Structure formats: structure tokens, C-alpha cells
Coordinates of C-alpha atoms in Angstrom, one line a residue:
Chain C
X522 CA -45.6 342.3 199.6
X523 CA -48.1 340.1 198.2
X524 CA -51.8 342.1 197.6
X525 CA -55.1 339.9 196.8
X526 CA -57.5 342.3 195.3
X527 CA -61.2 341.2 196.0
X528 CA -60.0 337.1 195.8
X529 CA -62.9 335.1 194.6
X530 CA -63.6 331.3 194.0
X531 CA -66.2 329.0 193.0
X532 CA -66.7 325.5 192.4
X533 CA -70.0 325.1 190.6
X534 CA -72.3 326.9 193.0
X535 CA -69.5 325.8 195.6
X536 CA -67.8 329.2 196.3
X537 CA -64.5 328.6 198.8
X538 CA -62.7 331.9 199.0
X539 CA -65.7 335.1 198.9
X540 CA -64.0 338.5 197.9
X541 CA -61.2 338.4 200.0
X542 CA -58.5 340.9 200.2
X543 CA -55.7 341.1 201.6
X544 CA -52.2 342.9 202.3
X545 CA -48.6 341.8 203.1
X546 CA -45.6 343.2 203.7
X547 CA -42.8 342.3 202.5
X548 CA -40.6 340.2 204.6
X549 CA -42.8 339.2 207.5
X550 CA -45.3 336.4 207.9
X551 CA -48.7 336.5 207.2
X552 CA -50.8 333.5 209.0
X553 CA -53.9 331.8 207.2
X554 CA -55.9 330.5 209.7
X555 CA -59.0 328.1 210.3
X556 CA -60.4 325.5 210.1
X557 CA -60.4 322.5 207.3
X558 CA -62.0 324.1 204.6
X559 CA -62.2 327.5 204.9
X560 CA -60.4 327.9 201.8
X561 CA -57.5 328.8 203.5
X562 CA -55.2 326.1 201.0
X563 CA -57.3 327.3 198.7
X564 CA -56.8 331.0 198.7
X565 CA -52.8 330.5 199.0
X566 CA -52.4 328.0 196.3
X567 CA -54.2 331.3 194.1
X568 CA -51.0 333.0 195.0
X569 CA -49.1 330.2 193.1
X570 CA -51.5 330.2 190.7
X571 CA -52.0 325.9 191.2
X572 CA -56.1 327.1 191.4
X573 CA -56.5 330.0 189.1
X574 CA -58.8 332.5 190.8
X575 CA -62.5 333.1 189.8
X576 CA -62.3 336.5 189.8
X577 CA -60.8 339.5 190.9
X578 CA -56.5 339.8 191.2
X579 CA -53.1 339.3 193.1
X580 CA -50.5 341.4 192.5
X581 CA -46.8 340.8 193.8
X582 CA -44.2 343.7 194.4
X583 CA -47.3 345.9 192.9
X584 CA -47.4 344.2 189.4
X585 CA -50.1 341.7 188.9
X586 CA -49.6 338.2 188.8
X587 CA -50.6 337.6 185.3
X588 CA -48.2 339.2 184.0
X589 CA -45.4 337.4 184.8
X590 CA -44.7 333.9 183.0
X591 CA -46.5 331.0 185.5
X592 CA -43.2 328.6 185.5
X593 CA -41.3 331.9 187.0
X594 CA -43.4 333.1 189.3
X595 CA -43.9 329.8 191.2
X596 CA -39.7 329.3 190.6
X597 CA -39.4 332.8 193.0
X598 CA -41.9 331.6 195.8
X599 CA -40.6 328.3 197.3
X600 CA -44.1 325.8 198.0
X601 CA -43.5 323.9 201.1
X602 CA -46.9 320.9 201.3
X603 CA -47.6 318.6 204.3
X604 CA -47.0 315.8 202.9
X605 CA -44.3 317.0 202.1
X606 CA -44.1 315.2 198.5
X607 CA -40.5 315.0 198.4
X608 CA -39.1 313.4 194.6
X609 CA -38.7 309.9 196.1
X610 CA -35.9 308.7 193.1
X611 CA -34.1 311.8 193.8
X612 CA -31.5 312.2 196.7
X613 CA -31.7 315.1 199.5
X614 CA -29.3 317.0 197.3
X615 CA -30.6 316.3 193.7
X616 CA -35.1 317.3 195.7
X617 CA -33.4 320.6 197.1
X618 CA -31.9 321.5 193.4
X619 CA -34.8 321.1 192.4
X620 CA -35.4 325.3 191.3
X621 CA -31.5 326.0 191.3
X622 CA -31.8 323.1 188.2
X623 CA -34.2 324.7 186.4
X624 CA -32.6 327.6 186.7
X625 CA -28.9 326.4 185.1
X626 CA -27.4 327.3 188.3
X627 CA -24.0 325.8 187.7
X628 CA -22.6 322.6 189.6
X629 CA -19.9 324.4 192.1
X630 CA -22.9 326.9 192.3
X631 CA -25.6 324.1 193.4
X632 CA -23.4 322.1 195.2
X633 CA -21.4 325.3 197.7
X634 CA -25.7 326.0 198.1
X635 CA -26.9 322.2 198.8
X636 CA -24.2 322.1 201.7
X637 CA -25.2 325.8 202.5
X638 CA -28.9 325.2 202.7
X639 CA -28.5 321.9 204.7
X640 CA -26.9 323.5 207.7
X641 CA -29.0 325.9 207.1
X642 CA -31.7 323.6 208.2
X643 CA -29.2 321.4 211.1
X644 CA -29.0 317.9 208.9
X645 CA -25.2 317.1 207.4
X646 CA -23.9 316.6 204.5
X647 CA -22.1 314.3 204.3
X648 CA -24.8 312.1 206.4
X649 CA -28.1 313.2 203.9
X650 CA -26.9 314.6 201.0
X651 CA -27.5 311.1 199.6
X652 CA -30.0 309.4 201.1
X653 CA -33.3 308.8 199.4
X654 CA -36.7 309.7 200.8
X655 CA -37.8 306.7 202.1
X656 CA -34.5 306.9 204.8
X657 CA -35.9 309.9 206.6
X658 CA -38.2 310.6 209.1
X659 CA -41.0 312.9 209.5
X660 CA -38.7 315.7 210.2
X661 CA -36.2 315.6 208.6
X662 CA -38.2 314.6 205.4
X663 CA -39.6 318.2 206.4
X664 CA -36.5 319.9 207.2
X665 CA -35.3 319.0 203.4
X666 CA -38.8 319.9 202.2
X667 CA -38.1 323.4 203.4
X668 CA -34.0 323.4 202.2
X669 CA -36.2 322.4 199.1
X670 CA -38.2 325.2 198.7
X671 CA -36.0 327.5 200.1
X672 CA -33.0 327.0 197.7
X673 CA -32.8 329.3 195.0
X674 CA -33.2 331.7 197.6
X675 CA -37.8 332.8 196.1
X676 CA -38.8 336.5 198.3
X677 CA -41.3 334.9 198.9
X678 CA -42.9 331.6 200.6
X679 CA -46.2 329.6 200.1
X680 CA -46.8 326.7 203.1
X681 CA -49.2 325.5 203.7
X682 CA -49.4 323.3 206.8
X683 CA -45.5 322.6 206.7
X684 CA -45.8 320.9 210.2
X685 CA -49.3 319.9 209.8
X686 CA -47.8 315.6 210.0
X687 CA -45.1 315.7 212.5
X688 CA -44.7 314.8 215.7
X689 CA -45.3 317.5 218.7
X690 CA -42.0 317.6 220.1
X691 CA -40.0 317.8 216.2
X692 CA -43.5 320.0 215.4
X693 CA -42.2 323.1 218.0
X694 CA -38.3 322.2 216.8
X695 CA -39.4 323.1 213.4
X696 CA -41.4 326.4 214.3
X697 CA -38.0 327.5 216.5
X698 CA -35.7 326.4 213.3
X699 CA -37.8 327.9 211.2
X700 CA -37.9 331.0 213.2
X701 CA -34.6 331.3 213.4
X702 CA -34.0 331.2 209.4
X703 CA -37.0 333.6 209.3
X704 CA -34.9 336.5 211.8
X705 CA -32.4 335.8 209.0
X706 CA -33.7 335.7 205.7
X707 CA -36.6 338.0 206.5
X708 CA -39.2 336.0 202.9
X709 CA -41.8 337.1 203.1
X710 CA -44.3 333.6 204.4
X711 CA -47.5 332.6 204.0
X712 CA -48.0 330.0 206.4
X713 CA -51.7 327.6 206.1
X714 CA -52.5 325.8 209.2
X715 CA -55.2 325.5 212.3
X716 CA -53.5 325.2 214.4
X717 CA -53.9 328.5 216.4
X718 CA -51.4 327.5 219.0
X719 CA -48.2 327.5 216.2
X720 CA -50.0 330.6 213.8
X721 CA -49.9 333.0 217.9
X722 CA -46.0 331.6 217.7
X723 CA -45.5 332.4 214.2
X724 CA -47.0 334.8 212.7
X725 CA -46.2 339.0 212.7
X726 CA -50.2 338.8 211.4
X727 CA -52.6 336.0 211.4
X728 CA -56.3 336.2 208.8
X729 CA -58.7 334.4 209.6
X730 CA -61.4 333.0 207.3
X731 CA -64.3 331.0 207.6
X732 CA -66.3 329.5 205.0
X733 CA -64.1 331.8 202.1
X734 CA -64.7 334.6 203.9
X735 CA -61.7 336.8 205.9
X736 CA -62.8 337.0 209.4
X737 CA -60.2 338.6 211.4
X738 CA -56.7 340.0 209.9
X739 CA -54.7 341.2 212.8
X740 CA -51.3 340.3 214.9
X741 CA -51.6 337.9 217.4
X742 CA -51.8 341.0 219.8
X743 CA -54.8 343.2 218.2
X744 CA -56.8 340.1 218.6
X745 CA -57.0 340.6 221.6
X746 CA -58.1 343.6 221.2
X747 CA -59.3 345.4 218.8
X748 CA -61.3 341.9 217.7
X749 CA -65.2 342.6 217.1
X750 CA -66.4 339.4 216.1
X751 CA -67.9 336.5 217.1
X752 CA -66.9 333.6 216.2
X753 CA -63.0 334.3 216.0
X754 CA -62.9 334.7 219.4
X755 CA -64.7 331.5 220.0
X756 CA -62.3 330.0 217.5
X757 CA -59.6 331.9 219.4
X758 CA -60.7 330.3 222.2
X759 CA -60.7 332.3 225.7
X760 CA -57.8 331.4 227.2
X761 CA -56.3 333.4 223.9
X762 CA -55.0 335.5 226.1
X763 CA -53.1 333.8 227.9
X764 CA -51.4 331.6 225.3
X765 CA -50.2 335.2 223.1
X766 CA -48.1 335.4 226.3
X767 CA -45.6 333.1 225.1
X768 CA -44.7 335.6 221.9
X769 CA -43.2 337.8 224.8
X770 CA -40.0 337.3 226.1
X771 CA -38.7 338.0 230.6
X772 CA -36.6 340.1 229.4
X773 CA -38.5 342.3 226.9
X774 CA -40.2 343.8 229.8
X775 CA -38.9 343.6 232.5
X776 CA -38.2 346.6 234.9
X777 CA -34.9 347.9 236.6
X778 CA -36.5 348.7 239.5
X779 CA -34.5 346.6 243.0
X780 CA -35.8 342.9 242.4
X781 CA -36.5 341.9 246.1
X782 CA -38.4 338.6 244.4
X783 CA -36.9 335.4 245.9
X784 CA -38.2 333.8 242.3
X785 CA -35.6 333.7 239.5
X786 CA -37.3 333.5 235.5
X787 CA -33.9 333.8 232.8
X788 CA -34.7 337.0 230.7
X789 CA -35.4 334.6 227.5
X790 CA -38.2 332.9 229.0
X791 CA -41.6 333.6 227.7
X792 CA -44.2 335.4 230.0
X793 CA -46.1 332.2 229.6
X794 CA -43.6 330.6 231.4
X795 CA -42.7 333.5 233.6
X796 CA -46.8 333.5 234.5
X797 CA -46.5 329.7 235.0
X798 CA -43.3 330.5 238.1
X799 CA -45.4 333.1 239.8
X800 CA -49.0 330.3 240.4
X801 CA -46.4 328.1 241.2
X802 CA -44.5 329.8 244.0
X803 CA -47.7 331.5 244.8
X804 CA -45.5 334.7 243.8
X805 CA -46.7 338.3 242.9
X806 CA -43.3 339.4 241.4
X807 CA -40.6 337.7 240.0
X808 CA -37.0 339.0 239.3
X809 CA -35.8 338.6 235.9
X810 CA -31.7 337.4 235.8
X811 CA -29.4 337.5 232.3
X812 CA -27.6 333.7 231.4
X813 CA -24.9 334.5 233.8
X814 CA -27.6 334.5 236.3
X815 CA -27.1 337.8 237.1
X816 CA -30.1 340.1 238.0
X817 CA -32.0 342.3 234.7
X818 CA -34.3 343.6 236.5
X819 CA -38.3 342.5 237.8
X820 CA -41.3 341.8 236.7
X821 CA -44.9 341.6 238.4
X822 CA -47.8 339.7 237.8
X823 CA -49.4 344.0 236.9
X824 CA -46.7 344.5 233.6
X825 CA -47.9 340.2 232.6
X826 CA -51.7 341.8 232.7
X827 CA -50.8 345.0 231.2
X828 CA -48.1 343.5 228.7
X829 CA -50.6 343.3 225.7
X830 CA -51.7 346.5 225.7
X831 CA -49.6 348.8 226.3
X832 CA -46.9 347.0 223.4
X833 CA -49.9 348.5 220.9
X834 CA -50.4 351.6 222.4
Chain W
X251 CA -23.8 303.1 190.6
X252 CA -22.1 299.8 189.7
X253 CA -25.0 297.0 187.9
X254 CA -25.9 294.4 189.4
X255 CA -24.8 290.8 186.9
X256 CA -25.9 288.4 189.1
X257 CA -30.2 288.8 188.6
X258 CA -28.8 287.6 184.3
X259 CA -27.1 284.7 185.9
X260 CA -30.7 282.7 184.9
X261 CA -31.5 284.0 181.8
X262 CA -28.3 283.0 180.7
X263 CA -28.7 279.6 182.5
X264 CA -32.5 278.7 181.1
X265 CA -31.2 280.5 177.3
X266 CA -27.8 277.3 177.5
X267 CA -31.1 274.8 179.0
X268 CA -33.2 275.6 175.6
X269 CA -30.5 275.4 173.4
X270 CA -29.1 272.2 175.1
X271 CA -32.8 271.2 174.8
X272 CA -33.2 272.2 171.1
X273 CA -30.3 270.3 170.1
X274 CA -29.9 267.0 171.6
X275 CA -34.5 266.1 173.1
X276 CA -35.0 264.7 169.2
X277 CA -32.2 262.0 170.0
X278 CA -33.6 261.0 173.2
X279 CA -36.6 260.5 172.1
X280 CA -36.1 258.3 168.9
X281 CA -34.2 256.0 171.7
X282 CA -36.9 255.8 174.0
X283 CA -39.0 254.8 171.0
X284 CA -36.5 251.7 169.8
X285 CA -36.5 251.2 173.2
X286 CA -39.6 250.2 174.4
X287 CA -40.7 249.1 170.8
X288 CA -43.0 252.1 170.2
X289 CA -43.3 253.1 165.4
X290 CA -42.0 256.1 164.9
X291 CA -43.1 256.4 161.2
X292 CA -46.1 258.6 162.2
X293 CA -44.1 261.0 164.1
X294 CA -42.4 263.5 161.9
X295 CA -38.9 265.5 162.5
X296 CA -38.8 269.2 162.9
X297 CA -36.0 270.9 163.5
X298 CA -36.5 271.9 167.3
X299 CA -34.5 275.0 166.6
X300 CA -36.3 276.6 164.4
X301 CA -40.0 276.3 165.7
X302 CA -38.0 278.5 168.6
X303 CA -36.7 281.2 166.4
X304 CA -40.6 281.3 165.1
X305 CA -42.0 281.1 168.3
X306 CA -39.4 283.8 169.2
X307 CA -39.9 285.1 166.0
X308 CA -44.0 285.8 166.7
X309 CA -44.0 286.2 170.3
X310 CA -40.8 289.7 169.2
X311 CA -43.2 291.6 166.9
X312 CA -46.1 290.5 169.0
X313 CA -44.6 291.9 172.1
X314 CA -43.1 295.0 170.2
X315 CA -46.0 296.2 167.9
X316 CA -48.5 295.9 171.3
X317 CA -46.4 297.7 173.9
X318 CA -46.3 300.6 170.7
X319 CA -49.9 300.7 170.4
X320 CA -50.7 299.9 174.5
X321 CA -47.9 303.2 174.6
X322 CA -50.0 305.3 172.7
X323 CA -53.4 304.2 174.1
X324 CA -52.3 304.7 177.2
X325 CA -51.4 307.9 176.2
X326 CA -53.9 309.4 174.8
X327 CA -56.4 308.3 177.7
X328 CA -54.4 310.1 180.0
X329 CA -54.2 313.1 178.4
X330 CA -55.4 316.6 178.6
X331 CA -56.9 316.7 175.6
X332 CA -58.7 313.4 175.0
X333 CA -60.0 312.8 178.4
X334 CA -64.0 312.6 177.1
X335 CA -62.7 309.0 174.3
X336 CA -60.6 307.7 177.7
X337 CA -63.7 306.2 178.2
X338 CA -64.3 304.6 175.4
X339 CA -61.1 303.6 174.5
X340 CA -60.8 302.0 178.0
X341 CA -63.5 299.8 176.8
X342 CA -62.9 299.0 173.9
X343 CA -58.8 297.5 174.7
X344 CA -60.9 295.2 177.1
X345 CA -63.5 293.8 174.7
X346 CA -61.1 292.8 172.6
X347 CA -59.3 291.4 175.5
X348 CA -62.8 289.3 176.0
X349 CA -62.2 288.0 172.8
X350 CA -61.0 284.7 172.8
X351 CA -57.1 283.8 171.0
X352 CA -59.2 281.1 168.6
X353 CA -62.4 282.6 167.6
X354 CA -59.8 285.8 167.1
X355 CA -57.7 283.7 164.9
X356 CA -60.9 282.5 162.9
X357 CA -61.8 285.8 162.5
X358 CA -58.6 287.6 160.9
X359 CA -58.1 284.4 158.8
X360 CA -60.6 285.9 156.0
X361 CA -59.0 288.7 156.6
X362 CA -55.1 288.8 156.5
X363 CA -55.0 284.9 154.8
X364 CA -52.7 282.4 156.6
X365 CA -49.8 282.9 158.3
X366 CA -47.8 285.3 160.4
X367 CA -48.7 288.0 159.2
X368 CA -52.7 287.1 160.8
X369 CA -50.6 285.1 164.0
X370 CA -48.9 288.2 164.7
X371 CA -52.6 290.6 164.7
X372 CA -54.5 288.6 166.7
X373 CA -51.4 288.7 169.3
X374 CA -51.4 292.3 169.5
X375 CA -55.2 292.4 169.7
X376 CA -54.1 289.6 173.8
X377 CA -51.3 291.8 174.0
X378 CA -52.3 295.6 174.7
X379 CA -54.6 295.5 177.3
X380 CA -52.0 294.7 180.1
X381 CA -49.4 296.8 178.4
X382 CA -52.0 299.7 178.6
X383 CA -53.6 299.2 182.4
X384 CA -49.7 299.3 183.2
X385 CA -49.1 302.5 181.5
X386 CA -52.6 304.2 182.9
X387 CA -52.0 302.2 186.5
X388 CA -47.9 303.7 186.5
X389 CA -49.4 307.2 185.6
X390 CA -52.5 307.6 188.1
X391 CA -49.8 305.5 190.1
X392 CA -47.5 308.7 191.1
X393 CA -48.6 310.2 194.7
X394 CA -50.8 313.0 193.3
X395 CA -48.6 315.7 195.4
X396 CA -45.5 315.3 194.0
X397 CA -46.9 316.8 190.6
X398 CA -47.6 319.1 193.1
X399 CA -45.6 320.4 194.3
X400 CA -43.2 319.8 191.1
X401 CA -45.9 322.3 189.3
X402 CA -45.4 324.5 192.2
X403 CA -42.0 324.5 192.3
X404 CA -42.2 325.9 188.9
X405 CA -41.1 322.5 186.5
X406 CA -42.2 322.7 183.8
X407 CA -45.1 320.7 182.7
X408 CA -42.3 318.4 179.9
X409 CA -39.5 318.6 182.1
X410 CA -42.3 317.5 185.2
X411 CA -43.5 314.6 182.8
X412 CA -39.8 313.5 181.4
X413 CA -38.2 314.2 185.3
X414 CA -40.8 312.9 187.7
X415 CA -44.1 311.0 186.7
X416 CA -41.9 308.9 183.8
X417 CA -39.4 307.6 186.5
X418 CA -42.1 306.9 189.6
X419 CA -44.2 305.0 186.4
X420 CA -42.0 303.4 185.1
X421 CA -41.6 299.7 187.6
X422 CA -45.7 299.6 187.3
X423 CA -45.6 300.2 182.6
X424 CA -43.2 297.6 182.5
X425 CA -44.8 295.4 184.8
X426 CA -46.5 294.7 181.9
X427 CA -44.9 294.9 179.4
X428 CA -44.2 291.9 181.6
X429 CA -47.1 290.9 181.5
X430 CA -48.0 290.9 177.6
X431 CA -45.5 289.2 177.0
X432 CA -46.1 286.6 178.6
X433 CA -49.7 285.9 177.6
X434 CA -47.9 286.4 173.9
X435 CA -46.0 283.4 175.0
X436 CA -48.1 280.9 175.3
X437 CA -51.0 282.1 172.9
X438 CA -48.3 281.9 170.4
X439 CA -48.8 278.5 170.0
X440 CA -52.2 278.8 168.5
X441 CA -50.3 280.4 165.4
X442 CA -49.5 276.8 164.3
X443 CA -53.1 276.3 163.7
X444 CA -53.3 278.6 160.7
X445 CA -50.0 277.7 159.3
X446 CA -47.8 280.5 161.0
X447 CA -45.4 277.5 162.8
X448 CA -44.2 278.1 166.3
X449 CA -43.9 275.9 168.5
X450 CA -48.2 274.7 168.6
X451 CA -47.2 272.5 165.9
X452 CA -45.9 270.4 168.5
X453 CA -48.9 270.6 170.6
X454 CA -51.2 269.8 166.9
X455 CA -49.1 267.5 166.1
X456 CA -49.9 265.5 170.0
X457 CA -53.6 266.5 169.6
X458 CA -54.1 264.2 166.8
X459 CA -51.2 261.1 167.7
X460 CA -52.2 261.0 170.7
X461 CA -48.1 261.2 172.3
X462 CA -47.3 262.6 175.3
X463 CA -43.0 263.0 174.3
X464 CA -44.2 265.6 171.5
X465 CA -46.3 267.6 174.9
X466 CA -43.6 267.3 176.2
X467 CA -41.4 268.0 173.0
X468 CA -43.2 271.5 172.8
X469 CA -44.8 272.5 176.1
X470 CA -41.2 272.1 177.6
X471 CA -39.6 275.4 175.3
X472 CA -42.9 277.2 175.2
X473 CA -41.8 277.0 179.6
X474 CA -38.9 278.3 179.5
X475 CA -39.5 280.7 176.8
X476 CA -42.5 282.1 179.2
X477 CA -39.4 281.8 181.9
X478 CA -36.9 284.3 180.4
X479 CA -38.8 286.5 179.2
X480 CA -39.6 287.5 182.4
X481 CA -37.0 286.8 184.7
X482 CA -35.4 289.4 181.5
X483 CA -38.8 291.9 182.0
X484 CA -38.2 291.6 186.1
X485 CA -34.0 292.7 186.7
X486 CA -35.5 295.4 183.3
X487 CA -37.8 296.5 185.6
X488 CA -36.1 296.5 189.7
X489 CA -32.5 298.7 187.9
X490 CA -36.2 301.2 188.4
X491 CA -36.0 300.1 191.9
X492 CA -32.5 299.6 192.9
X493 CA -31.5 303.4 191.7
X494 CA -34.0 304.2 194.1
X495 CA -32.8 301.4 197.5
X496 CA -29.0 302.2 197.0
X497 CA -28.1 304.6 199.2
X498 CA -24.9 304.8 199.7

């Protein structure tokens, strides 16, 4: 668990982060969302001490971060940045081995781990392990970046717009794969982005910042129901509620009443797609089908409208 | 990784050429003089091999010292502690570079006397700037995000320098060494002016006697030396690039 307590960072007369307090529960993804220059990256870098805070405290697992030796602290936090920063003179395997080497793992364990990590991020060991970063595409490079960050199995993962520089299609792939990995590994993740859609998709909780100040910190659904903050509303946009539907699967809210509608949607599809299908086919209800095509229930337009309030209460 | 010896072939050829030149050129020269009936009374017989040897020795010492001083100054001006005097170091290095070598020799002779030592000092003053610039440009050229990530992953400072900064800066640093040495190979001709020997003797002689052949005799070995040094260092530079490119 990470707890920030009235963190502040001044650069001369400019204040980058203003009295920020935040608690990030273990095993969750916390997204820091905001415009460029709102202090979200600064906040992230204060957590792994790349930037010293002007005042305030950061607690990691209940212990003040200043009590940890700085290198040990960083080794226990994976770090992924937008520019990736792979070491250009290291092979993919050597890049991944960076932190385990610092921890003096033996070669057999290291090699096993490199294979494991490459498999996890979906890269073939024989093809990629001996390649150099300049031979990789942007998406491949960022996979290696994630593998490098996770190689020593750190409990915390800091990500600074990690998928910002790859094309939209690869970004979607990377996000999906990252979610899959996260479901398995349950890291405490702090994820910086300016992309609302990415925040909705990945965040268990979203912290919205503006001009160095925390505006709102809530679940993506909670931001709709409880948020009174005008800046946040403007920032998220008026179609935000529809975007949040992407977090729910059709199977998750299907009622087991007899499905009368002829329009079908797979249970794994999200509600955004379901709503889109309703509009497209002019139907106010859908039959939800499992993978083999059998009906598992139905959803109506009313179910979708109520979904946020039902899950939040 | 198998190291390719092929890039060193031109060096070998050039060295053979240089040796042949120093062994046989004088004989050829005198034959030509005989043929054309030119008197060689004013012609002193030099051992070309000895002059080349002197030249190499001067370049070697001045080059080695330039590199040591340039690297130290570069490291100083890059270090956190001496940040304030960085501009001072930089200006000093540039200023020394601006003094014409000939003027420098004249200034140094009263201090250090005639001979090889003075020549080496003068050449070091000329040779430091490229080395210094190579070190500074090389280290500053390492992408800052790479260093930031290395720090963020918990690499200790010293290790970052050894494993990340230095290898990445190496090609540029070596390019600085190369420039410095090549400048010194040609500037070393001036050493003859203060009795330090070297191939410059031939050029100075030719100035007095106006003999084209003597100019050729001095210039060709100097050029060959410069090219040899250049290729050698370029090959060493390439080792650092090759490592990064080989994928299989």
C-alpha cells in the first residue's frame, strides 16, 4: 500500500504539486489523470524518489519512504516511461535482466526469468532475446520495457504514460495484455496518463489532478455519481458516462428471464458495444449469448441505464 | 562474438608503404638528381626512418598526455561538484586552442628550453580541446531518459556510469581522441623549428633550399601517418558500434 501525505513540490516560485494526499490500496491500479503539466508525473517521480518532495511524507507499506535505502526502494518498484528508455547497447534479454542482476540472481534463475517474462509479454524468446532495441517496433519495445520493470517481481509498478507513444491499435493490445497480466500479478500500480479512455479502461481508481492539486479521487463509476467538481466534469466530457460502460460486460448484468429479442450479443462484449448494437438494430433489449451461442439471459436498455447506480450501491 | 580482422588490412598496407618509402625514397631521389644533373651538394642525408620515428614519438607522447588531460578536464566539468567552474574550464580550453602553434612554441622555448619536451607541451595544448569536447559531447549525448530509467530501476550511480553512460558515450569520446591525434600528427612538423626533430626538418629544409623533392619526402610520410592513426582509431570506435548492431 502506498500513502501520500500532504506532498508538496515547489520549483522556485512555481508549485508543481500542492498538498496532495492519496492512498493507493495494494493490488489496485490507480490512474493519475490530468492535463500536461498538472503535476502527475512529478507525483509519480516523487514516489520512487527521482524527485525529492519539498514537504510531506510518502509511506510505503506503512513505513516512511525515507527509511528505505533509495536504491532498494527503487528496485522494489518497476518503472516504465513513455520513451521506454531501453538501454540501446543491451540486448532484449540483458535489458530485462537489469534489476535481477542488481539483486545478484544466479544465471540459471535469471535465464528462467527472462524466458518467463518474454512469454508473459507475448514475445518469442528465440526471436527476441538477442535483439537490440533499435531492431524492435514501438509496441515490442514497450513490451520489453514492461518486462524489464516486472522482471524482479516488484510489488509496486510505476508507469508514466507507458503506452502514449505507440499507435492506437497497438495501444489497445498493450492495454488489454497489461490488464491480463495485472489480474494475475496483482501489483500495486500507479499509472499516469492524460487519456480519459485509458484511465477508464485500466483504473480501479482515478485521481484527477489540475494545476498540482488533486481534484477528485474515486472509482470510474463513482466519478459519475458522486462528483460535484466542475473541472472534473468538464475534463471528463459529457459523454463520459457512455465511455464508462466499457467497463461492464454484457454477461455481468444479464438477467435470467426468457430472452425474447432476436438481437444477440456475446456475454464477453462490453455494455458500450451492447448499447451500440441496440441503437443499430433499433431494439431496446438484447439476448446475451455464451461462447457456444446458447442464451444466458437478456439485458434491456433500462438495465444499462441503471448499471452504474446498481453497482455503486 | 568473432572479431573481424578485415578493417585492419588497410593499416597493414599503409605501414608497409611507409616502411618502403623510408627505405627507398632517398635512393630514388638521388638517382633522379643524378639523371637531371642537379647538384646534391646542399642536400644533407637524413635517415628518413629516424625522422619518422621521432615524429611518432612526439605524437605518441603529446597524444597520450592530451588524452589524459582532456579526459580529466572533461570529467571535472561534467561532475556535479565542479559545475560552477565548468564554464571556466571550457573557456580556458578554447582559449589555448586559439593560440597559433608557432606562437606557442616561441612562448614556450624560454620556459622549457629547446627540444622534444617543449614540442610535446605545445602539442598537448593543441590536442586537449578535441579530447575535451569529445568527452563532454559524448556524455551529454547519452539520452537523458535512458539515464532516468536506469536511476528509476535502482541502479547505483557508479554502475550507471560504468554500464550505461560510458559505453554509450564511447564512440564520440573516441572520435575526439582521433581528431586530437590527427591534429598532432600535422602540428608536430613545427617541432623541428625548436630542434625536436621529426619530419618537419625536411619541410623546413625544403623551405630554405626550395627543393620540391624534399617537400614530397616530408609530406608523404606525414600523410601516411595521419591516415594510419585515423583508421586505427576508427576501427576501435567501430568495435563499439558493431556490438550494438550484431543481432545473431
